[in-house]
Amino acid sequence: MNKLKQMYLHAGVRFALHTCFYLAILVTLFLMYGFHTANTGNYIYNDF
């Protein structure tokens, strides 16, 4: 357990773990809401 704690205290390991964690959240949100709905809305400035 001390070895894991020492590895987590290293800045590079912490950066890699945080990057993977937030990337997993982002991919999960894209999979939940889909890529196809990103450009389906009307362009807001068409009526001006």
Short mmCIF file of N, CA, C and O in Angstrom, two decimals, residues 3-42:
data_model
loop_
_atom_site.label_atom_id
_atom_site.label_comp_id
_atom_site.label_asym_id
_atom_site.label_seq_id
_atom_site.Cartn_x
_atom_site.Cartn_y
_atom_site.Cartn_z
N LYS A 3 3.70 1.56 -1.43
CA LYS A 3 4.25 1.72 -2.77
C LYS A 3 3.26 2.46 -3.67
O LYS A 3 3.64 3.33 -4.45
N LEU A 4 1.97 2.12 -3.56
CA LEU A 4 0.95 2.81 -4.34
C LEU A 4 0.84 4.27 -3.93
O LEU A 4 0.68 5.16 -4.77
N LYS A 5 0.93 4.53 -2.64
CA LYS A 5 0.84 5.90 -2.16
C LYS A 5 2.03 6.72 -2.64
O LYS A 5 1.89 7.88 -3.03
N GLN A 6 3.22 6.10 -2.66
CA GLN A 6 4.41 6.80 -3.15
C GLN A 6 4.30 7.07 -4.65
O GLN A 6 4.71 8.12 -5.13
N MET A 7 3.74 6.11 -5.39
CA MET A 7 3.58 6.32 -6.83
C MET A 7 2.58 7.44 -7.09
O MET A 7 2.76 8.23 -8.00
N TYR A 8 1.51 7.51 -6.30
CA TYR A 8 0.51 8.55 -6.51
C TYR A 8 1.05 9.94 -6.19
O TYR A 8 0.62 10.92 -6.76
N LEU A 9 2.00 10.01 -5.28
CA LEU A 9 2.58 11.30 -4.93
C LEU A 9 3.50 11.84 -6.02
O LEU A 9 3.80 13.02 -6.04
N HIS A 10 3.91 10.99 -6.94
CA HIS A 10 4.73 11.44 -8.07
C HIS A 10 3.86 12.23 -9.04
O HIS A 10 2.76 11.82 -9.39
N ALA A 11 4.33 13.40 -9.45
CA ALA A 11 3.51 14.31 -10.26
C ALA A 11 3.12 13.71 -11.61
O ALA A 11 1.99 13.91 -12.07
N GLY A 12 4.00 12.99 -12.25
CA GLY A 12 3.69 12.41 -13.56
C GLY A 12 2.62 11.33 -13.47
O GLY A 12 1.74 11.26 -14.32
N VAL A 13 2.69 10.52 -12.44
CA VAL A 13 1.69 9.47 -12.26
C VAL A 13 0.34 10.09 -11.94
O VAL A 13 -0.69 9.67 -12.48
N ARG A 14 0.33 11.09 -11.10
CA ARG A 14 -0.93 11.76 -10.74
C ARG A 14 -1.55 12.42 -11.97
O ARG A 14 -2.75 12.33 -12.19
N PHE A 15 -0.71 13.06 -12.80
CA PHE A 15 -1.21 13.68 -14.01
C PHE A 15 -1.82 12.64 -14.95
O PHE A 15 -2.90 12.84 -15.52
N ALA A 16 -1.14 11.51 -15.11
CA ALA A 16 -1.65 10.46 -16.00
C ALA A 16 -2.95 9.88 -15.49
O ALA A 16 -3.89 9.65 -16.27
N LEU A 17 -3.05 9.67 -14.18
CA LEU A 17 -4.29 9.11 -13.62
C LEU A 17 -5.45 10.09 -13.73
O LEU A 17 -6.56 9.69 -14.09
N HIS A 18 -5.19 11.35 -13.46
CA HIS A 18 -6.25 12.35 -13.59
C HIS A 18 -6.69 12.51 -15.04
O HIS A 18 -7.88 12.66 -15.33
N THR A 19 -5.73 12.47 -15.97
CA THR A 19 -6.07 12.58 -17.39
C THR A 19 -6.93 11.40 -17.84
O THR A 19 -7.95 11.59 -18.53
N CYS A 20 -6.57 10.20 -17.43
CA CYS A 20 -7.38 9.02 -17.79
C CYS A 20 -8.76 9.08 -17.17
O CYS A 20 -9.75 8.73 -17.81
N PHE A 21 -8.85 9.55 -15.93
CA PHE A 21 -10.14 9.66 -15.24
C PHE A 21 -11.07 10.63 -15.96
O PHE A 21 -12.22 10.30 -16.25
N TYR A 22 -10.57 11.83 -16.28
CA TYR A 22 -11.42 12.81 -16.94
C TYR A 22 -11.71 12.43 -18.39
O TYR A 22 -12.78 12.74 -18.91
N LEU A 23 -10.79 11.74 -19.04
CA LEU A 23 -11.06 11.26 -20.39
C LEU A 23 -12.16 10.19 -20.37
O LEU A 23 -13.02 10.18 -21.25
N ALA A 24 -12.15 9.35 -19.35
CA ALA A 24 -13.20 8.33 -19.22
C ALA A 24 -14.56 8.99 -19.00
O ALA A 24 -15.57 8.55 -19.56
N ILE A 25 -14.60 10.05 -18.21
CA ILE A 25 -15.86 10.78 -17.99
C ILE A 25 -16.33 11.40 -19.30
O ILE A 25 -17.51 11.32 -19.66
N LEU A 26 -15.43 12.01 -20.05
CA LEU A 26 -15.79 12.63 -21.32
C LEU A 26 -16.30 11.61 -22.33
O LEU A 26 -17.32 11.84 -22.99
N VAL A 27 -15.63 10.48 -22.43
CA VAL A 27 -16.07 9.44 -23.36
C VAL A 27 -17.42 8.88 -22.94
O VAL A 27 -18.29 8.64 -23.79
N THR A 28 -17.63 8.71 -21.64
CA THR A 28 -18.92 8.23 -21.15
C THR A 28 -20.04 9.19 -21.51
O THR A 28 -21.12 8.77 -21.94
N LEU A 29 -19.80 10.49 -21.34
CA LEU A 29 -20.82 11.47 -21.70
C LEU A 29 -21.11 11.47 -23.20
O LEU A 29 -22.26 11.59 -23.62
N PHE A 30 -20.06 11.34 -24.02
CA PHE A 30 -20.29 11.26 -25.46
C PHE A 30 -21.08 10.01 -25.82
O PHE A 30 -21.95 10.06 -26.70
N LEU A 31 -20.80 8.91 -25.15
CA LEU A 31 -21.54 7.69 -25.46
C LEU A 31 -22.98 7.77 -24.98
O LEU A 31 -23.89 7.22 -25.61
N MET A 32 -23.20 8.44 -23.85
CA MET A 32 -24.57 8.56 -23.34
C MET A 32 -25.42 9.47 -24.20
O MET A 32 -26.58 9.18 -24.49
N TYR A 33 -24.88 10.60 -24.62
CA TYR A 33 -25.67 11.59 -25.35
C TYR A 33 -25.45 11.54 -26.86
O TYR A 33 -26.15 12.19 -27.60
N GLY A 34 -24.46 10.83 -27.32
CA GLY A 34 -24.24 10.60 -28.74
C GLY A 34 -23.54 11.74 -29.44
O GLY A 34 -23.57 12.89 -29.01
N PHE A 35 -22.89 11.39 -30.52
CA PHE A 35 -22.18 12.37 -31.33
C PHE A 35 -23.11 13.02 -32.35
O PHE A 35 -22.84 14.10 -32.83
N HIS A 36 -24.19 12.36 -32.70
CA HIS A 36 -25.05 12.83 -33.79
C HIS A 36 -25.89 14.04 -33.42
O HIS A 36 -26.39 14.72 -34.30
N THR A 37 -26.06 14.33 -32.16
CA THR A 37 -26.92 15.43 -31.77
C THR A 37 -26.16 16.76 -31.65
O THR A 37 -26.76 17.77 -31.30
N ALA A 38 -24.88 16.77 -31.94
CA ALA A 38 -24.08 17.98 -31.74
C ALA A 38 -24.46 19.08 -32.72
O ALA A 38 -24.46 20.26 -32.36
N ASN A 39 -24.80 18.75 -33.95
CA ASN A 39 -25.06 19.77 -34.97
C ASN A 39 -26.50 19.73 -35.49
O ASN A 39 -26.76 20.15 -36.61
N THR A 40 -27.42 19.26 -34.70
CA THR A 40 -28.79 19.14 -35.20
C THR A 40 -29.63 20.38 -34.96
O THR A 40 -30.69 20.52 -35.56
N GLY A 41 -29.19 21.29 -34.08
CA GLY A 41 -29.98 22.47 -33.79
C GLY A 41 -29.86 23.53 -34.86
O GLY A 41 -28.99 23.51 -35.73
N ASN A 42 -30.79 24.50 -34.83
CA ASN A 42 -30.75 25.62 -35.78
C ASN A 42 -29.62 26.55 -35.41
O ASN A 42 -29.31 26.72 -34.23
#
